[in-house]
Short mmCIF file of C-alpha atoms in Angstrom, two decimals:
data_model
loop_
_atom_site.label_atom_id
_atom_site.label_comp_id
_atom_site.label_asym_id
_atom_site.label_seq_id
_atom_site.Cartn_x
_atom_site.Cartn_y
_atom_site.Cartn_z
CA UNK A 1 0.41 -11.60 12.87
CA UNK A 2 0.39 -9.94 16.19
CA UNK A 3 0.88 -6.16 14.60
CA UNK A 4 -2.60 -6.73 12.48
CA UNK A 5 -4.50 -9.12 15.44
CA UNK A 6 -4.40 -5.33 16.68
CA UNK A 7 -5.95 -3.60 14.57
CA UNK A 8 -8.89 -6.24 15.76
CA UNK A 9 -8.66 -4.91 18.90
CA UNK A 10 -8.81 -1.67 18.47
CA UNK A 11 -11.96 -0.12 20.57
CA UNK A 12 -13.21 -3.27 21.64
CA UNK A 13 -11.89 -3.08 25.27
CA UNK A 14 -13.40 -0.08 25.34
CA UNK A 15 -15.33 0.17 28.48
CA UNK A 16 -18.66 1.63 27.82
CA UNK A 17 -19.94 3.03 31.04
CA UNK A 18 -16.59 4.87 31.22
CA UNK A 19 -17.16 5.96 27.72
CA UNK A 20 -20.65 7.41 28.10
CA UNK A 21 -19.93 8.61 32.15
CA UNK A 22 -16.86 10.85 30.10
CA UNK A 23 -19.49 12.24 27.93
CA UNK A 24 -21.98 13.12 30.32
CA UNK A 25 -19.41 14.47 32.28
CA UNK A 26 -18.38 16.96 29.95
CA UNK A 27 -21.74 17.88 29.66
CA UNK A 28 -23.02 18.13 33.35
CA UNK A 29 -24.03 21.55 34.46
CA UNK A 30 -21.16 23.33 36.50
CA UNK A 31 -23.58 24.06 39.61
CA UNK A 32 -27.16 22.62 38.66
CA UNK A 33 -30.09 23.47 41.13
CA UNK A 34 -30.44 21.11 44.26
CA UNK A 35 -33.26 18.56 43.58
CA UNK A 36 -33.68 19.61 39.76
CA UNK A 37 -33.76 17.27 37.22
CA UNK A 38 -30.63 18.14 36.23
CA UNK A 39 -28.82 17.33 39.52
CA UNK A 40 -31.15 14.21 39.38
CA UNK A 41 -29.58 13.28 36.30
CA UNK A 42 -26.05 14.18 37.62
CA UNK A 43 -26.38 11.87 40.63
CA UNK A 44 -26.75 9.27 37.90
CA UNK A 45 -23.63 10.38 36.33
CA UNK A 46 -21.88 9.81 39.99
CA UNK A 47 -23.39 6.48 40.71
CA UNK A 48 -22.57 5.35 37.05
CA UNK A 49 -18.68 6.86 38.17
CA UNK A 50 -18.62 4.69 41.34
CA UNK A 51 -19.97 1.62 39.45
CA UNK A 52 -22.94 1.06 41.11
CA UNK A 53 -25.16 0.07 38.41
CA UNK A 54 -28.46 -1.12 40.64
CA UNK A 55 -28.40 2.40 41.91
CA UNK A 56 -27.93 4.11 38.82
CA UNK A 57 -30.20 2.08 37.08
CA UNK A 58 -32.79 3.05 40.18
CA UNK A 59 -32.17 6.48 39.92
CA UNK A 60 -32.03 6.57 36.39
CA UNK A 61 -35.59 5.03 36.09
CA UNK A 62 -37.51 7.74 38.00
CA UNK A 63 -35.36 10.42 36.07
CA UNK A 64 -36.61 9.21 32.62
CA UNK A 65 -40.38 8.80 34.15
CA UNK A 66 -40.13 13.16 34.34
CA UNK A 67 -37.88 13.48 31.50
CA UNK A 68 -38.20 10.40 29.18
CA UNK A 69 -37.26 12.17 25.91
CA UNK A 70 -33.67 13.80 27.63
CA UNK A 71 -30.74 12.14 25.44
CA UNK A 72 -28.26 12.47 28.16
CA UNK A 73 -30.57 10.13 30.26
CA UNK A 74 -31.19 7.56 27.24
CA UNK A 75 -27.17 7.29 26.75
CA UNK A 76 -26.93 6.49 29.97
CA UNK A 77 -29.55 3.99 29.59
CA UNK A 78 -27.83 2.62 27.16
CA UNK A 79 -24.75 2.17 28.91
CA UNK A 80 -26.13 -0.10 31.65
CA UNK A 81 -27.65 -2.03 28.98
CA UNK A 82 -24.03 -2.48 27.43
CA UNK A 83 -22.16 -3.13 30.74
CA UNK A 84 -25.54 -6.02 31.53
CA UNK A 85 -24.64 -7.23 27.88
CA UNK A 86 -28.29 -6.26 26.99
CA UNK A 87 -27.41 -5.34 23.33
CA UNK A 88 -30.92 -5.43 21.81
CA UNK A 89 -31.48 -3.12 24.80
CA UNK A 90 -29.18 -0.67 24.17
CA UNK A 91 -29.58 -0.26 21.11
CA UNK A 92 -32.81 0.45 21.30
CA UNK A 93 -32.23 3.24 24.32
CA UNK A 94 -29.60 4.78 21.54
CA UNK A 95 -31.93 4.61 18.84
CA UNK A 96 -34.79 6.80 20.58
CA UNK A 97 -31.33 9.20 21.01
CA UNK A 98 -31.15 9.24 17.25
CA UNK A 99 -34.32 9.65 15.83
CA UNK A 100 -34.34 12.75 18.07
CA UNK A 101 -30.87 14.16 17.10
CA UNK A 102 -29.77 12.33 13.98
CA UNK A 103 -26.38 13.96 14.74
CA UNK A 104 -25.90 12.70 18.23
CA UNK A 105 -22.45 10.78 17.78
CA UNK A 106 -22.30 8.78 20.75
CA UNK A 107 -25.68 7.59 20.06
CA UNK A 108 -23.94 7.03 16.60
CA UNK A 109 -21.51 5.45 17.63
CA UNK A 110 -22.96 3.00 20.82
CA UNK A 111 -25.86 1.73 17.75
CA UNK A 112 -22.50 1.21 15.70
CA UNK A 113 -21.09 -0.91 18.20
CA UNK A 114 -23.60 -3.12 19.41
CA UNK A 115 -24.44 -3.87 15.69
CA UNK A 116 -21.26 -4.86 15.83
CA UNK A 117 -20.99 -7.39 18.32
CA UNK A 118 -24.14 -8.69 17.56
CA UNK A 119 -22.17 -9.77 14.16
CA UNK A 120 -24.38 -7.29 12.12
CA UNK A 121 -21.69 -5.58 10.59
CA UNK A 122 -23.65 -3.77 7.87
CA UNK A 123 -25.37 -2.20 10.29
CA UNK A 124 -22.64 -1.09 12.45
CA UNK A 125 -20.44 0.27 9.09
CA UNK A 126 -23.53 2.40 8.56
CA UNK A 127 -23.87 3.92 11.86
CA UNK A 128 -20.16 4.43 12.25
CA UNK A 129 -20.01 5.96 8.74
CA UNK A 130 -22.86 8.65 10.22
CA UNK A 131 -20.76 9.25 13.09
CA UNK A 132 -18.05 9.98 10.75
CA UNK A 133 -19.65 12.44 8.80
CA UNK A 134 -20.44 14.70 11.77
CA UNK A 135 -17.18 14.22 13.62
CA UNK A 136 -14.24 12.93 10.69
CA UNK A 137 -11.65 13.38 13.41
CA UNK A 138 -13.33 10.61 15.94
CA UNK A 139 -11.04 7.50 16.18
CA UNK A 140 -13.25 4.47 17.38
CA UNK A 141 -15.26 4.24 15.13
CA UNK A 142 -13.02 4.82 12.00
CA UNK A 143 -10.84 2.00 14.03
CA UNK A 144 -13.92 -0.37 14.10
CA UNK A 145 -14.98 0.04 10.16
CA UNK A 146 -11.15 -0.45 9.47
CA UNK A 147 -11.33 -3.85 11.64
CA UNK A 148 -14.34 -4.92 10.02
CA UNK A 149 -12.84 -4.17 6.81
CA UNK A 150 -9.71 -6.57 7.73
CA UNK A 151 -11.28 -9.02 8.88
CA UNK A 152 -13.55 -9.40 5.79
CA UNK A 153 -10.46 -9.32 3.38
CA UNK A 154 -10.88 -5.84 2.63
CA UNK A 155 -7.13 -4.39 2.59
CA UNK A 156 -7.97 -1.98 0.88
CA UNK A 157 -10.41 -0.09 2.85
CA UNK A 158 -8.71 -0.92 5.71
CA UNK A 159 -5.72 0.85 4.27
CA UNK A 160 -8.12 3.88 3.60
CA UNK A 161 -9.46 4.14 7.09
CA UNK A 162 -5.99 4.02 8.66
CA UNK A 163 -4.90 6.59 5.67
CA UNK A 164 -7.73 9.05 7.03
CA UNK A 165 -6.77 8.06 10.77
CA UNK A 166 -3.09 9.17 10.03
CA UNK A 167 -4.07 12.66 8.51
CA UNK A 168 -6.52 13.30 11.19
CA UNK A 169 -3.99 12.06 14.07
CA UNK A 170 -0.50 12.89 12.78
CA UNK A 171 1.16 12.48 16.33
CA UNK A 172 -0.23 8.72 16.63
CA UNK A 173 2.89 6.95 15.98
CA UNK A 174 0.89 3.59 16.45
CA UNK A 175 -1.69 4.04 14.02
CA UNK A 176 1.08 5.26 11.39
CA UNK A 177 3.19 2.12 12.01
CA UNK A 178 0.05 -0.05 11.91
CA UNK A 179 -0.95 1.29 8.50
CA UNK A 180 3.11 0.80 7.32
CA UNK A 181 2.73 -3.42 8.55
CA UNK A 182 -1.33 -2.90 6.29
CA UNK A 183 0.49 -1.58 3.33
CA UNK A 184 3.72 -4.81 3.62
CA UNK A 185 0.25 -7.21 4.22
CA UNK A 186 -1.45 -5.76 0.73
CA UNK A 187 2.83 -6.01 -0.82
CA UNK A 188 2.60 -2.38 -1.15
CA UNK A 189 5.93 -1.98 -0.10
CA UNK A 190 6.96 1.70 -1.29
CA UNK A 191 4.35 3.13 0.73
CA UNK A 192 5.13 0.93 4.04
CA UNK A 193 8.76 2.39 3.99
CA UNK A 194 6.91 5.73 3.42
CA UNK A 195 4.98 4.91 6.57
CA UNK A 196 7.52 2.66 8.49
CA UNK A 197 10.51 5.80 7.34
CA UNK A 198 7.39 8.91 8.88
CA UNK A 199 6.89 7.23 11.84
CA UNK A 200 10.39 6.86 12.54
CA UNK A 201 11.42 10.67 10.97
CA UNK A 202 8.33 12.10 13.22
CA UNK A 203 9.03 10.26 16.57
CA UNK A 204 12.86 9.49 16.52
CA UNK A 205 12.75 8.41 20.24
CA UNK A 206 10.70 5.38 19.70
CA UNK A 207 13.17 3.67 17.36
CA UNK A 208 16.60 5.40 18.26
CA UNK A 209 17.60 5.17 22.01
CA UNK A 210 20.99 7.13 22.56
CA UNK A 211 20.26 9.56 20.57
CA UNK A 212 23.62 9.60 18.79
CA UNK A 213 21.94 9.52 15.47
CA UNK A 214 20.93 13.50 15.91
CA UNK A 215 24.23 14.49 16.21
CA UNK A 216 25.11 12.29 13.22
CA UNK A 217 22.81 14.31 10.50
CA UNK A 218 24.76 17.49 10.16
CA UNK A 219 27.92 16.01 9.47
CA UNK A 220 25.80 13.91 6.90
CA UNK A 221 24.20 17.13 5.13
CA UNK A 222 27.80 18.72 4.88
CA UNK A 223 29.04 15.53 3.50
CA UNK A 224 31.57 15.26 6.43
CA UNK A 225 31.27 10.77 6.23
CA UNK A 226 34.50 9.93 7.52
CA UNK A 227 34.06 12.39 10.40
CA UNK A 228 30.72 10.48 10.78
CA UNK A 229 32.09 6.90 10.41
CA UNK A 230 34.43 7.94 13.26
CA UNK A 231 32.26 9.55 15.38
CA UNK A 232 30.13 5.99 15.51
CA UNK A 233 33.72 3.77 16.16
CA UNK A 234 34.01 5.76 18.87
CA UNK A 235 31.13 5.14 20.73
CA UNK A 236 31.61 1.41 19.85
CA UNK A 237 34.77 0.99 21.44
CA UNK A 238 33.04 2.29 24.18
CA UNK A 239 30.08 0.57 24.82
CA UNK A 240 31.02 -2.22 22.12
CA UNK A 241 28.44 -3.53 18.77
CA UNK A 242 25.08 -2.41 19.31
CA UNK A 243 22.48 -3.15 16.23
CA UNK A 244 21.74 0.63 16.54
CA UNK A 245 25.13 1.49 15.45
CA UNK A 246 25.21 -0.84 12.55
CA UNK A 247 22.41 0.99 11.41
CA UNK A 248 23.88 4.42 11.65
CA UNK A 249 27.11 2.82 9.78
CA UNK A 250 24.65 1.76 7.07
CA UNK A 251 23.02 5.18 6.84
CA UNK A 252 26.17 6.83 6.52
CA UNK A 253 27.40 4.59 3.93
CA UNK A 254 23.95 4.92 1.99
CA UNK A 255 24.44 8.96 2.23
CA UNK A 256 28.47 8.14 0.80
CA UNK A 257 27.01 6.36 -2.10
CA UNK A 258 28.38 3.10 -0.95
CA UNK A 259 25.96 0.50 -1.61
CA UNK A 260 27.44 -2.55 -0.77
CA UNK A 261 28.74 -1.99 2.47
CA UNK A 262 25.13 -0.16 3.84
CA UNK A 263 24.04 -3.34 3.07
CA UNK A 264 26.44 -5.25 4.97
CA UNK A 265 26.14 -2.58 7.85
CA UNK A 266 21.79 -3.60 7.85
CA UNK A 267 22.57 -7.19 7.98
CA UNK A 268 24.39 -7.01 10.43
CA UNK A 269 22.20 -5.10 12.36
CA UNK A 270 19.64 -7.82 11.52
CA UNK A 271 22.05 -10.29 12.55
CA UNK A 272 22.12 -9.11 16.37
CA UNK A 273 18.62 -7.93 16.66
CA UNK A 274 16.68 -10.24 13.62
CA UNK A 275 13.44 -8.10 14.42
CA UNK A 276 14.84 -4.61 14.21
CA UNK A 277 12.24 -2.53 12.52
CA UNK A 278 14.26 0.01 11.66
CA UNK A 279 17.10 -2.05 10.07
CA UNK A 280 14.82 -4.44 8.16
CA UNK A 281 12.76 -1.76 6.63
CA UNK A 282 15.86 0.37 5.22
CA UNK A 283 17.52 -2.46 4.12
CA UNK A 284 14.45 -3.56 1.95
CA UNK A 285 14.11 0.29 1.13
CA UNK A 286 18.34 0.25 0.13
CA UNK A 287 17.07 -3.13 -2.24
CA UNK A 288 13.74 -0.91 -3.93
CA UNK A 289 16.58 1.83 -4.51
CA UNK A 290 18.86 -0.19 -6.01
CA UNK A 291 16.21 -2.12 -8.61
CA UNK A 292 15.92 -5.70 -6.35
CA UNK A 293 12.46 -5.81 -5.52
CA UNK A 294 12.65 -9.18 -4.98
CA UNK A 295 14.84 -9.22 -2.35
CA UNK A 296 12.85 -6.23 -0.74
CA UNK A 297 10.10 -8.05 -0.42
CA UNK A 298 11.72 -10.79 0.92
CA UNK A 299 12.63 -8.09 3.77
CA UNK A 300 9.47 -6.96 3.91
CA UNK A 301 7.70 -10.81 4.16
CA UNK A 302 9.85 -11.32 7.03
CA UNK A 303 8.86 -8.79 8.42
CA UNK A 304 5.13 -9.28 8.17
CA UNK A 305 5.92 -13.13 9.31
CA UNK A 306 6.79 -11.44 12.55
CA UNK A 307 4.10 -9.06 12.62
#
């Protein structure tokens, strides 16, 4: 279960301080007055940078003492709190964040988290859910509701945050292939070829390493199959059997309308590589075509077994 044990882990390595010192980064004056609060505030940002948290907690202290309601300060309050595992703490330096700007996101999202680790997940859904609805596009916490979801039973809504994730992040070929192995978990199996077949349509380099099975589409589209077949016998009297090849025989034979032997072509793909992806999902997908869903989602189980 290795494929889902990471959709656990999603954001929860995340390290904090580097998380907040980013964000208060991004928003640190470009050249702030010499001894001003802001540059006061900006040492912080430095100390925080360099990991020297009795310094930056120091500094920090007589920064909020002149400026105690300054959100940029109270994040990075929070942040020492987090990396001293002072939860309660941090929370409660996010939450004076919020009830000043209800929109703040990282403030959003920090309350989210500790909720979370503090095993108050109804708390933490709520708070990521807010950060959602000011920023839809933000990953981490759309990955933490979807973990929560999982690991409550949910599917489903699991399934929905990865669906959103996938919309908002087209080019993330992980979080498409994670929602294909959500989809075979649930037995949805149409839509994890849908998922398993995008991910490997929209990032052909991942899956296909010779990149002989460019050159082989044309020749499919004009209908040219022997040409094709050929083209593939070539290369393996080359560089011999290779469960990559067996796949583009089985793709060539499923273009020629000839069932049977695509079949034959995937297994023995699967036989030389048993946890090929790409052979085990269009060889379930060549079984959904042909009316066997049984024996797709015998496919598809092993393929979750190994997930």
């Amino acid at each position: 279960m290795s494929k889902l044990l990471e959709i656990f882990g999603k954001g929860v390595t995340i390290d904090s301080v580097e998380l907040v010192w980013n964000w208060l980064a991004a928003q640190r004056p470009a050249t702030p007055v010499q001894g001003s609060l802001d540059d006061q505030l900006g040492r912080v940002v430095d100390l925080l940078s360099d990991r020297d948290f009795d310094q930056a907690e120091q500094a920090l202290r007589f920064y909020l003492f002149e400026k105690p309601d300054c959100p940029r300060g109270r994040i990075a309050a929070a942040s020492i709190c987090m990396q001293r595992n002072d939860l309660p703490g941090a929370i409660e330096q996010a939450r004076s964040v919020y009830l000043r700007q209800p929109h703040n996101t990282m403030a959003l999202y920090l309350m989210g988290f500790c909720h979370e680790r503090l095993g108050q997940v109804d708390q933490a859904i709520e708070f990521y859910q807010d950060c959602l609805k000011f920023k839809r596009h933000l990953q981490l916490p759309r990955q933490r509701m979807a973990a929560i979801y999982l690991r409550d039973g949910r599917i489903d809504k699991a399934i929905e945050e990865y669906i959103i994730l996938t919309s908002e992040h087209p080019e993330d070929i992980e979080s498409i292939t994670l929602l294909g192995y959500l989809y075979l978990a649930s037995e949805q199996y149409a839509q994890a070829v849908d998922a398993f077949n995008l991910a490997i349509l929209s990032h052909p380099d991942n899956f296909n390493q010779d990149g002989k099975e460019d050159e082989l589409t044309p020749l499919l589209e004009q209908g040219l199959y022997e040409q094709a077949f050929e083209n593939v016998y070539s290369i393996m009297e080359q560089i011999g059997a290779m469960p990559e090849l067996y796949v583009q025989l089985g793709d060539i034979c499923r273009h020629a309308g000839r069932v049977t032997e695509a079949i034959s072509h995937y297994e023995a793909a699967l036989r030389m590589q048993p946890n090929s992806l790409e052979a085990t999902i269009k060889l379930g997908s060549q079984y959904l075509r042909d009316g066997h869903p049984g024996l797709a989602a015998e496919q598809f189980n092993k393929e979750i077994g190994r997930a």
